[in-house]
Every structure is written in structure tokens, then in C-alpha cells.
Coordinates of C-alpha atoms in Angstrom, one line a residue:
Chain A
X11 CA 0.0 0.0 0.0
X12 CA 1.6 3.2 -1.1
X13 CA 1.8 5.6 1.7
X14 CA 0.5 8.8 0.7
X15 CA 3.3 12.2 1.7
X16 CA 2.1 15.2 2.6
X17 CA 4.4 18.0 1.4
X18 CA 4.3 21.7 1.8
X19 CA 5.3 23.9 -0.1
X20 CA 7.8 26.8 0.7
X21 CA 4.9 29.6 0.2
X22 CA 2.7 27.5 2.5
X23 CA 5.3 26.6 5.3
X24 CA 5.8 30.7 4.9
X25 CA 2.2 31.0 5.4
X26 CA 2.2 28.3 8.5
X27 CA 5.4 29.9 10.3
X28 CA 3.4 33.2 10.2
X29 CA 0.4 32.3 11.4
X30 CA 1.8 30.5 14.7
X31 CA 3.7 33.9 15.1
X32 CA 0.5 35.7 15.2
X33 CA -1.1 32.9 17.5
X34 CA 1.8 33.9 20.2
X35 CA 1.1 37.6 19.6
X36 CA -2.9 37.1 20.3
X37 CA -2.2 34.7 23.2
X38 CA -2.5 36.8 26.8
X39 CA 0.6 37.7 27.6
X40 CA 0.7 36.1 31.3
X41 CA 0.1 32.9 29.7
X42 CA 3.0 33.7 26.8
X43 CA 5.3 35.5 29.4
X44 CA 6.3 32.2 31.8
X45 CA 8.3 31.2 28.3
X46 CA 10.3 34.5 29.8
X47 CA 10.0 33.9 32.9
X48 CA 11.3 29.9 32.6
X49 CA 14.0 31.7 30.5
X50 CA 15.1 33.9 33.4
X51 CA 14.7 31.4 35.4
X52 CA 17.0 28.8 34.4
X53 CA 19.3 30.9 32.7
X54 CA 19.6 33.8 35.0
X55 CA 22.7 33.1 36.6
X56 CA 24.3 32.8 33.1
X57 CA 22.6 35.7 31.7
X58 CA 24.0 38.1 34.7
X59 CA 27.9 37.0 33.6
X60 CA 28.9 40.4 32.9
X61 CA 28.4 44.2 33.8
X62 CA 25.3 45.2 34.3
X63 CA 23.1 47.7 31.7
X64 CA 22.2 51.4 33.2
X65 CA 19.4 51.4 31.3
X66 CA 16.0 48.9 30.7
X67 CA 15.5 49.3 27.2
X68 CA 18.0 46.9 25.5
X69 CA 18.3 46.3 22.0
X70 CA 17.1 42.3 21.9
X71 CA 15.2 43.0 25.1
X72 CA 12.9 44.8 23.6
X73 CA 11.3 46.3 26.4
X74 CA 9.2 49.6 26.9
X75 CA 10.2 52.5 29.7
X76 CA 7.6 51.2 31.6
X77 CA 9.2 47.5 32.6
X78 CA 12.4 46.9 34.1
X79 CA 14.8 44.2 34.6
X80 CA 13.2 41.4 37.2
X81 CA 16.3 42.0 39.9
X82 CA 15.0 45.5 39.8
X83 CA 11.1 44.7 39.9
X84 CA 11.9 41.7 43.1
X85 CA 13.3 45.5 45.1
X86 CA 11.1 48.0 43.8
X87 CA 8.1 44.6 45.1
X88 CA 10.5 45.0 48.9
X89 CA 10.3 48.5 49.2
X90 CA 6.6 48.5 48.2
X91 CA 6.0 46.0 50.8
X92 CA 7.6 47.6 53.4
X93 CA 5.6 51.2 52.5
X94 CA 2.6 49.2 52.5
X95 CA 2.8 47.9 55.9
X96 CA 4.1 51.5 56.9
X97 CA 0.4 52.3 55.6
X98 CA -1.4 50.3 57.4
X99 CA 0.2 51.0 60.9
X100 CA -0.6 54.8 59.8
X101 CA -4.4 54.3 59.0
X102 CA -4.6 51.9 62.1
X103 CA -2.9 54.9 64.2
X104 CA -5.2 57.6 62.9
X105 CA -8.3 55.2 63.6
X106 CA -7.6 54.9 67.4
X107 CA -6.6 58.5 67.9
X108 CA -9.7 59.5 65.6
X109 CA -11.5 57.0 67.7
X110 CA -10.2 59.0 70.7
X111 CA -11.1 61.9 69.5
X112 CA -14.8 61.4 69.0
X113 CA -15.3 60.1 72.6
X114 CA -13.5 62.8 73.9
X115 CA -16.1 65.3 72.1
X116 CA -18.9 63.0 72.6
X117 CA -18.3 62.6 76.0
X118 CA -18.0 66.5 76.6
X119 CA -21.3 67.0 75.2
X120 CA -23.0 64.5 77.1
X121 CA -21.7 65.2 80.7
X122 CA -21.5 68.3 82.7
X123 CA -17.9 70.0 82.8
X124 CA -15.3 67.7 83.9
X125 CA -13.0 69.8 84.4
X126 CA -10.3 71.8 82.1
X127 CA -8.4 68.2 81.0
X128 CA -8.6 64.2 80.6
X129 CA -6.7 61.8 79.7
X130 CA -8.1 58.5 77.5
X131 CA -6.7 55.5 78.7
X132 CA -6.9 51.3 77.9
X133 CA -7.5 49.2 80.7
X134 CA -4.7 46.9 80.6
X135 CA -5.9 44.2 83.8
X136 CA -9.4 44.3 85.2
X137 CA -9.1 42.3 89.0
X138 CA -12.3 41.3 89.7
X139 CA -11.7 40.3 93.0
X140 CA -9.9 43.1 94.1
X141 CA -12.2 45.6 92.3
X142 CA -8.7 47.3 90.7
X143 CA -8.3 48.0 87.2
X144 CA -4.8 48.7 85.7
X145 CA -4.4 51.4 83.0
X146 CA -1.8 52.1 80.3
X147 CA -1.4 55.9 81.5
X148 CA 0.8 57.1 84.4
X149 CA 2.5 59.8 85.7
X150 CA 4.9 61.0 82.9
X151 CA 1.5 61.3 81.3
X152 CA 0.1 63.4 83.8
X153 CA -2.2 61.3 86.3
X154 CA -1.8 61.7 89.4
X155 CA -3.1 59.9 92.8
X156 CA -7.0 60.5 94.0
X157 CA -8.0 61.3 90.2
X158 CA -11.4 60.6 89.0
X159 CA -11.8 57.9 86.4
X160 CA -14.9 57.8 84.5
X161 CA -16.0 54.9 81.9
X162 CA -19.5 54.6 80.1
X163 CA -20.2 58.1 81.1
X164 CA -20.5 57.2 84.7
X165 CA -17.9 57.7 87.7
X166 CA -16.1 54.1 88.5
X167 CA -13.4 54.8 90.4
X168 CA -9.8 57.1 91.8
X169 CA -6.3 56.5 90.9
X170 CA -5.1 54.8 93.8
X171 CA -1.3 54.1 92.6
X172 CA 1.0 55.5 89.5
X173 CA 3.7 54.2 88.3
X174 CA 5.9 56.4 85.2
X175 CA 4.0 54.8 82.6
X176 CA 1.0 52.6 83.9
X177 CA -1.4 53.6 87.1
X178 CA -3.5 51.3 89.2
X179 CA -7.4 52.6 89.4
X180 CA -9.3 51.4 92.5
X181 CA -13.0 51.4 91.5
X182 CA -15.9 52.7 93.9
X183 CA -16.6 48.3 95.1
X184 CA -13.3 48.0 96.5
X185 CA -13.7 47.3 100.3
X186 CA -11.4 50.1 101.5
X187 CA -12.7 52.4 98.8
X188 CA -14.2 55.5 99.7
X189 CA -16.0 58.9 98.7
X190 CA -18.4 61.7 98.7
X191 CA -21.5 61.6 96.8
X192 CA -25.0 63.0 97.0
X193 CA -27.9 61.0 96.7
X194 CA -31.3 61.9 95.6
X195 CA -33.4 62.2 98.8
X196 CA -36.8 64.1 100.0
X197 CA -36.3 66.3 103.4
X198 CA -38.9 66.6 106.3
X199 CA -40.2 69.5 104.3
X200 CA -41.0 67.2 101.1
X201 CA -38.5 68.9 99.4
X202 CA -36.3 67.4 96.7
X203 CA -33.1 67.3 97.5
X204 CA -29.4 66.1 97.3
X205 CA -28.6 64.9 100.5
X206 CA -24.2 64.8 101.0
X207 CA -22.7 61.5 102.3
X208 CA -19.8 59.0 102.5
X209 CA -20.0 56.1 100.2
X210 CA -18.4 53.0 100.6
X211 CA -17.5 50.1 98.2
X212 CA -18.5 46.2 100.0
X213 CA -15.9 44.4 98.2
X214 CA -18.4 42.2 96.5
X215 CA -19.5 44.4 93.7
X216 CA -21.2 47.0 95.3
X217 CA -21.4 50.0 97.5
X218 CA -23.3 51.0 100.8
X219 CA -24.3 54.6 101.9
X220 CA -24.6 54.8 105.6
X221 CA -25.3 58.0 108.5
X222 CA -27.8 59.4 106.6
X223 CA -31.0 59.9 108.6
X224 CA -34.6 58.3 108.3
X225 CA -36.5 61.2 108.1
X226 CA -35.3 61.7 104.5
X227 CA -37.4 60.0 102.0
X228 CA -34.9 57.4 100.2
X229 CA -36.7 54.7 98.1
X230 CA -34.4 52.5 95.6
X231 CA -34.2 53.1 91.8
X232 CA -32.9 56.8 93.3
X233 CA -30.2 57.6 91.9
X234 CA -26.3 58.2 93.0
X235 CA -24.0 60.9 92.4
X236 CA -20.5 62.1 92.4
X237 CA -20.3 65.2 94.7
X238 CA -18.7 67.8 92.7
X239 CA -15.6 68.5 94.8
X240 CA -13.5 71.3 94.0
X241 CA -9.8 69.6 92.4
X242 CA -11.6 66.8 91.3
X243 CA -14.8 67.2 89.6
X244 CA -16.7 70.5 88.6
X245 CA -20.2 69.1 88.7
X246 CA -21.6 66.3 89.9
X247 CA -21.4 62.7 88.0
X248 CA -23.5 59.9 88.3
X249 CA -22.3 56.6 89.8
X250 CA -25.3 54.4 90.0
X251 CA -28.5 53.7 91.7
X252 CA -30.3 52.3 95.1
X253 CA -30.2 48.6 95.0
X254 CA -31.6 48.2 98.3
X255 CA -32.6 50.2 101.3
X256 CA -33.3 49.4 104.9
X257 CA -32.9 50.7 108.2
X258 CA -29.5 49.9 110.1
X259 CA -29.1 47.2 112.2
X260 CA -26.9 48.6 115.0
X261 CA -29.1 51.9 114.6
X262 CA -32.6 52.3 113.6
X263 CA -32.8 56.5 113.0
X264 CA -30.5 55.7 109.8
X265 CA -30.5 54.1 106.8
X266 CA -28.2 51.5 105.6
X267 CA -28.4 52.1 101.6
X268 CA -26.9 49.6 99.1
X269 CA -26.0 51.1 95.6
X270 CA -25.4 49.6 92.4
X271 CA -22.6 50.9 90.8
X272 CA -23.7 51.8 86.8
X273 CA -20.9 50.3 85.0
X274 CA -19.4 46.5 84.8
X275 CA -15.8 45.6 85.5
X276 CA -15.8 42.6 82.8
X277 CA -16.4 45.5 80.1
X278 CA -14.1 48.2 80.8
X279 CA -12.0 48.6 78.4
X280 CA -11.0 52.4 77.7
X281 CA -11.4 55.1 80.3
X282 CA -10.5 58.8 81.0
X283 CA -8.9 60.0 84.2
X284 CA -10.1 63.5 85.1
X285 CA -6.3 65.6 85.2
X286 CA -7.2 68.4 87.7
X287 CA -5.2 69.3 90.8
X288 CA -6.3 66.8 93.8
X289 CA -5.7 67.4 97.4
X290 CA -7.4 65.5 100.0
X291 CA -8.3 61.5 98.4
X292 CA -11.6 61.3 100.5
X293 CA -12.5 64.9 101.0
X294 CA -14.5 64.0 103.6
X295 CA -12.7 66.5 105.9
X296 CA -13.1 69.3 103.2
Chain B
X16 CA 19.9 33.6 23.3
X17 CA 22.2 33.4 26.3
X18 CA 24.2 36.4 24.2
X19 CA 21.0 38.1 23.8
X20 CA 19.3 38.1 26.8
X21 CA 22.8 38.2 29.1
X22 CA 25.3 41.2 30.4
X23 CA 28.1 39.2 28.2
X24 CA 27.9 41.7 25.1
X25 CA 27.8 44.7 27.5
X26 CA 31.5 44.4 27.3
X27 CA 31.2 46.0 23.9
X28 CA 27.8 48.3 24.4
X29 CA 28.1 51.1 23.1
X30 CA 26.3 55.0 24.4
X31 CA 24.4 55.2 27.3
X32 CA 21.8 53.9 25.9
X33 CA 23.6 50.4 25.6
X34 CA 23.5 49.9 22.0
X35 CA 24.7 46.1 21.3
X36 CA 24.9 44.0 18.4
X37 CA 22.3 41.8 17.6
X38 CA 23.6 38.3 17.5
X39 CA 20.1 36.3 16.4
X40 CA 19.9 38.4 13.3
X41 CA 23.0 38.1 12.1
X42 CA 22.6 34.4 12.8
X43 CA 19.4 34.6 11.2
X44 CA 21.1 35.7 7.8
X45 CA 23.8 33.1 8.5
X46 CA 21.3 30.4 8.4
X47 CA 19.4 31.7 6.1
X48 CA 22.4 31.8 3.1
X49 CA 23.8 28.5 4.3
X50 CA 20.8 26.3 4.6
X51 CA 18.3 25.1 1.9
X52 CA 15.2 27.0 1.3
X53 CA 12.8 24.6 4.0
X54 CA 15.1 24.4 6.4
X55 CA 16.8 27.7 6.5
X56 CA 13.2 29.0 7.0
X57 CA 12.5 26.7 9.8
X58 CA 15.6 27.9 11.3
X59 CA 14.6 31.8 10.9
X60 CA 11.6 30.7 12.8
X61 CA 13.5 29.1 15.6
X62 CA 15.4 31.8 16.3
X63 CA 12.8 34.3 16.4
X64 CA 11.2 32.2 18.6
X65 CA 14.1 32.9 20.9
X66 CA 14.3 36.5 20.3
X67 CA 10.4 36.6 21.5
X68 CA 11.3 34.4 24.7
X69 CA 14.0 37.1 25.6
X70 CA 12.3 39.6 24.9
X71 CA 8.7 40.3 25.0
X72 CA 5.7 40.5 24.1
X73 CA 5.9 37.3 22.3
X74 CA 5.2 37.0 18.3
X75 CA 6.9 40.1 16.7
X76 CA 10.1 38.9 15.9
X77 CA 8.6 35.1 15.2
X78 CA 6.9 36.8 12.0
X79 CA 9.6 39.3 11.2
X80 CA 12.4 36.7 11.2
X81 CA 10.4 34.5 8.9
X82 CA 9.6 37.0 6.8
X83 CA 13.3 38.2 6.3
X84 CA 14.5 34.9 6.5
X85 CA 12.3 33.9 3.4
X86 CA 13.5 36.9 1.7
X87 CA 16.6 36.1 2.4
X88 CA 16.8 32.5 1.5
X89 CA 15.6 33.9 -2.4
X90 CA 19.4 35.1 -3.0
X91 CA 21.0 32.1 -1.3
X92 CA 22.1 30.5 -4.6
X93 CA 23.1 34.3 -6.3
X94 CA 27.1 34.9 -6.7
X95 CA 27.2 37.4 -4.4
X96 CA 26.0 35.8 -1.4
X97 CA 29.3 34.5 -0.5
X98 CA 30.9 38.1 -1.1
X99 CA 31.3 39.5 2.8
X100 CA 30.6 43.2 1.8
X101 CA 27.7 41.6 0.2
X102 CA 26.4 39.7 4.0
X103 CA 27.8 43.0 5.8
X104 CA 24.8 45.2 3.7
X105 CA 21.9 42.6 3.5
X106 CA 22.5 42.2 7.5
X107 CA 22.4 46.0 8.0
X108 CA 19.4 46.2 5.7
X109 CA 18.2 42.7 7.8
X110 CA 18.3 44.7 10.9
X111 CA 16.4 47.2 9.9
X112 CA 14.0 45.5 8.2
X113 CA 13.3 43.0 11.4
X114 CA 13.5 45.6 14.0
X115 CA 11.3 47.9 12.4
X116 CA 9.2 45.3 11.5
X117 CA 8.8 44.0 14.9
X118 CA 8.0 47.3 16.2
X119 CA 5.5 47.6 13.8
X120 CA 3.7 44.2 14.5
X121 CA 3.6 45.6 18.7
X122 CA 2.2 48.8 17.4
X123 CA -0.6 47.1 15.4
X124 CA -1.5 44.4 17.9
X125 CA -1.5 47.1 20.7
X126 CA 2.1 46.0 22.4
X127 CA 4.3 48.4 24.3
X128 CA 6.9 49.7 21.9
X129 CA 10.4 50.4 22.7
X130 CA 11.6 54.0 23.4
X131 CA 13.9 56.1 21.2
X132 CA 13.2 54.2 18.4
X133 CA 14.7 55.3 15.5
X134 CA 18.0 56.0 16.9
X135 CA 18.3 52.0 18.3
X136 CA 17.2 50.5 15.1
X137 CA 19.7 52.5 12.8
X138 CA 22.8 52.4 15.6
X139 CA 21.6 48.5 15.6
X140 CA 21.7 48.4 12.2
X141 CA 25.2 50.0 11.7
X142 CA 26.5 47.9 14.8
X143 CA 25.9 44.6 12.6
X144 CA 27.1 46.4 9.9
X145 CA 30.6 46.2 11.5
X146 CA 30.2 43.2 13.7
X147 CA 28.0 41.0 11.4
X148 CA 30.8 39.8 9.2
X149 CA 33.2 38.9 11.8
X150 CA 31.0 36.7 13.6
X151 CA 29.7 35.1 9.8
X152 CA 33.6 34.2 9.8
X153 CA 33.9 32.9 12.6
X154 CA 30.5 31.2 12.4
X155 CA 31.4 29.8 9.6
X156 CA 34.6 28.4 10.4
X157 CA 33.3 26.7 13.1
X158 CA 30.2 25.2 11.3
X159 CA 32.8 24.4 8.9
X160 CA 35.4 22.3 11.4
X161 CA 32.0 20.8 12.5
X162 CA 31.9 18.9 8.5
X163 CA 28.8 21.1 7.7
X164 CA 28.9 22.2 4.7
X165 CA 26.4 24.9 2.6
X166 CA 23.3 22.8 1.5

């Protein structure tokens, strides 16, 4: 059986050569490219036998102003990196002071004057048990001890220790914690009032109000302030409500009051310290 | 290719702009005298297969080297083919031909085209003008020790 031969002409192999030249020049170039890149690849050490070329534009190479040599690409690709992640520690950084920034002014509007300064801060360790938060602010920062801190708009506690760059805040529950507040109270005369007295934290989460006589009308849900002590607080703040009322045990013309601090330990997490001038911690003399 | 796409021939760049002789067209016109009409061409195409893979985009010089290789390959058999003033033109007019022509072919089909040119095909052009017959020698001496001889 006679085997039939193709054969192709010069004109047509012509004609063949140049069409799979114009197959490679329609193909993506991504997908044509790895020819170059397998080139460099295997070749490269070879290919960089010699001094290097100033410019990008080789005749051969073939390339366009726009493209450089791949040892050239791999640390302009570095340096772009590093700006990148030079970014993104900016835009983080401008986030949490903008963040600061709008509770700062939020909280302004919302509360009476605090005073002529503050100071944001994170809580760094909340103790529980203790009813002590730590805070990443201290005194090279400007707090001081007896400050005011305040957290979810309400009063939670005084800087009880500070260290250069940390300070430890001992909230209004913490058995040996004391301090003045005024609590919403109806006089013999049926009078709303505020009526002054010492507040005490019970080491279990809450606070007790005692030495404040009968014959003012106290019923629970009334609510709990901060007195506005000169160095510490220009106007009164609110620290909670009456949990519980009854009349003391060892002496039945007063109440013993039980108050419910507004805020909760577990969710503390930023805070500002009110940075006036603090004399006395207690006040209680003043 | 290693030539071609390597720092070897910077040794003997020329301007700032790095102007270097082009070794696959002057090998181009080498195969394209010495071998026979179907093979010579198949050989063009080879080696602007390897220009495209040193440089990119791929295609340009695939066409333009078979193009000038089959133009080439019509004046194989004339006297003057061997004549090395002769290979020293046709390879200067070669380089024109397939550099323009591959800028061409990235101009229509919407390629980047190289900068400044004008200037790099004709100082190119003028570079294998001068270094084309040199290497045809010594090309040819060699393909001669190998027991090749012109088809």
C-alpha cells in the first residue's frame, strides 16, 4: 500500500510559520510570558555574567520605559512592601486617635464639665476580685493619685497608685474604697433634695451609703451621684442607683443604703482620668 | 539567546543607551544563506522564537524573522551571497527590516513599543554592519570544522 506524503510547499510553510507567530502575539501575555519567565529562570545566573546595563531598554530586550529588569522589579516589590505595611500602621494609628477623639467630644457634650483636661486610657488588667483595674497611662503622662476615672459616662473609680508609665485605678466596690457623693433624697419639708454623704465600696461588687437619717425619704431606683468636689470634679457625676434600702441594724434613725454601681468591671476597656489638681483622696474632711 | 538576553555583550555596548549587536539576526542571515530553502526558514523561525522568549511581548520577531528569512533565502544560490561586503549590507538592511518590523507588529497588535526608536534601530543596524561579518567568519569556520557544509 503506497503511503501517501504530505508536502508543503515553501509559500505555504511561509504562510504556517506566520500564522503560529501571530497565535503567540494574540495569546495573553501572562500565559505567553512564563516562556520569559522559565528563561530567566534557568538561565539567569548565566545571563547576569557580565556588567550590568544602566538602562531597561535593550536592544534584543525589547522592552518599553515602563518595565524593568526582574532584579529590579523583586526590590522596587520590597520596598513597596515595606511602604505598605508602613500604611497600614498609619491608617490603624489615625483610627484609634480619631477614635479618641470622638469620645473625647462626645463625651464633653454628654456630661456636665469635667473639668479643664482628661486623659483617654486602655484598661490593661481588670481584677475582679480586688475591684482594681490597671491602666496604660501614668504619671509621665500626667495622672496623678486621688484622680477621677470615668467609663460609660458614669464615675467608676480614683487612681489609687502610679507608676511612670501605667497607674493602678481602684473602683468605687473595692472594700477600702471611699467617697463623697450625694444622693437623691426628699427632706422633712418634702422637698427634693441632694442629700451629702460617704459612700463605701462592699468588696463584693457594690457600695453601701450609711449615716444618713430616716427622716429623709430614700426609696431605691434613686439615683447616685458624684459630689462635685473642687480639684476633682466640677459638677456632679453619676455613679449608680439604690439597689436596696433598709434601716440599720446597730441603729434604727438611719439608713443603711446599698448602691449599684452603673458600670461593669468585665467591660471596661477604655477610660479617662479626670487631670485636675487633687488634694485630699476622701474629701471628707473638706 | 544566552548572548542576547545576558550582560556578556555589554563588554562591547556602546552609548548610554547600551546599543549592542544583535547576535540572532545576524545568525538569522547566516542560516538563512547556508541552509536550503525549508530548512533555512524553519531555522529563521527558531530563532525568532528565541528572540520573542528574551524579549517580550511574544510573536513580533517570530513573523519578522520568517519574513526576512524567506526573503533572504531567495538570494542564497546568487554569486554574491558569499561576497562578505555583500552579508555585511543585506544584514544591515536585515536589521532594519526586522527591527522595524517587529515594532511595527507591537504597534498594530497594541504592544508596548520600545523608546527612542529610531536612533536604536539604525545604531543597531550599523552595529551589525561592522560586527555581522566577523562573527559570519567565525561562524562559519566553526560550522565548517563541524563537516557542515552549505546545502
Amino acid at each position: 500500500m503506497r503511503r501517501s506524503s504530505i508536502r508543503i510547499s515553501r509559500s505555504m510553510l511561509i504562510v504556517i510559520l506566520i500564522i503560529v507567530g501571530a497565535l503567540f502575539l494574540v495569546l495573553p501575555d501572562a500565559m505567553t510570558g512564563k516562556f520569559h519567565d522559565v528563561f530567566i529562570y534557568v538561565l539567569g545566573p548565566v545571563l547576569k555574567v557580565g556588567p550590568d546595563s544602566n538602562i531597561t531598554d535593550l536592544p534584543g530586550l525589547v522592552v518599553s520605559e515602563r518595565k524593568v529588569s526582574l532584579s529590579k522589579y523583586k526590590e522596587l516589590e520590597g520596598e513597596r512592601d515595606k511602604l505598605v505595611s508602613r500604611l497600614k500602621t498609619l491608617q490603624r494609628k489615625y483610627l484609634y486617635l480619631h477614635e479618641e477623639y470622638e469620645l473625647a467630644t462626645g463625651t464633653r457634650q454628654r456630661l456636665p464639665d469635667v473639668g479643664p483636661g482628661h486623659i483617654w486610657a486602655e484598661v490593661i488588667r481588670a481584677d475582679v476580685i480586688n475591684s482594681e483595674i490597671d491602666i496604660n497611662r501614668g504619671m509621665n503622662d500626667g495622672l496623678k493619685k486621688g484622680q477621677y476615672v470615668i467609663s460609660q459616662d458614669v464615675l467608676i473609680g480614683t487612681v489609687d497608685f502610679v507608676g511612670d508609665y501605667y497607674a493602678k485605678v481602684k473602683l468605687l466596690t473595692a472594700k477600702d474604697h471611699e467617697l463623697i457623693v450625694e444622693i437623691e433624697a426628699i427632706d422633712s419639708k418634702k422637698a427634693d433634695i441632694y442629700r451629702r454623704a460617704i459612700m463605701k465600696g462592699d468588696g463584693k461588687g457594690g457600695c453601701l451609703i450609711d449615716g444618713i437619717q430616716t427622716n429623709y425619704q430614700i426609696t431605691d431606683k434613686n439615683f447616685v451621684y458624684a459630689y462635685a468636689r473642687p480639684g476633682y470634679l466640677n459638677s456632679p457625676l453619676i455613679i449608680g442607683k439604690v439597689s436596696h434600702i433598709k434601716y440599720d441594724d446597730s441603729d434604727p434613725l438611719f439608713w443603711k443604703i446599698n448602691v449599684q454601681p452603673s458600670f461593669d468591671i468585665t467591660k471596661l476597656e477604655k477610660v479617662f482620668a479626670v487631670t485636675m489638681e487633687p488634694g485630699d483622696i476622701t474629701g471628707v474632711n473638706n | 539567546m544566552i548572548l542576547q538576553g545576558g550582560n556578556i555583550l555589554n563588554f562591547i555596548s556602546l552609548d548610554q543607551m547600551n546599543f549592542r549587536p544583535d547576535v540572532m539576526i545576524i545568525l538569522m542571515v547566516f542560516f538563512a544563506l547556508k541552509f536550503e530553502s525549508i530548512s533555512g526558514l524553519i531555522a529563521c523561525f527558531l530563532l525568532g522564537l528565541g528572540a520573542d522568549i528574551v524579549s517580550l511581548p511574544m510573536g513580533p520577531f517570530v513573523i519578522a524573522f520568517t519574513i526576512a528569512g524567506a526573503l533572504i533565502a531567495n538570494i542564497r544560490k546568487s554569486s554574491v551571497a558569499d561576497n562578505i561586503v555583500f552579508q555585511a549590507i543585506l544584514i544591515f538592511v536585515a536589521t532594519i527590516v526586522i527591527l522595524g518590523g517587529a515594532e511595527f507588529i507591537k504597534y498594530i497588535a497594541d504592544k508596548d513599543v520600545s523608546s527612542h526608536l529610531i536612533k536604536r534601530i539604525f545604531v543597531t543596524g550599523l552595529y551589525n554592519l561592522v560586527f555581522g561579518p566577523i562573527l559570519l567568519l567565525l561562524i562559519d569556520g566553526f560550522w565548517s570544522g563541524l563537516g557542515m557544509k552549505k546545502q
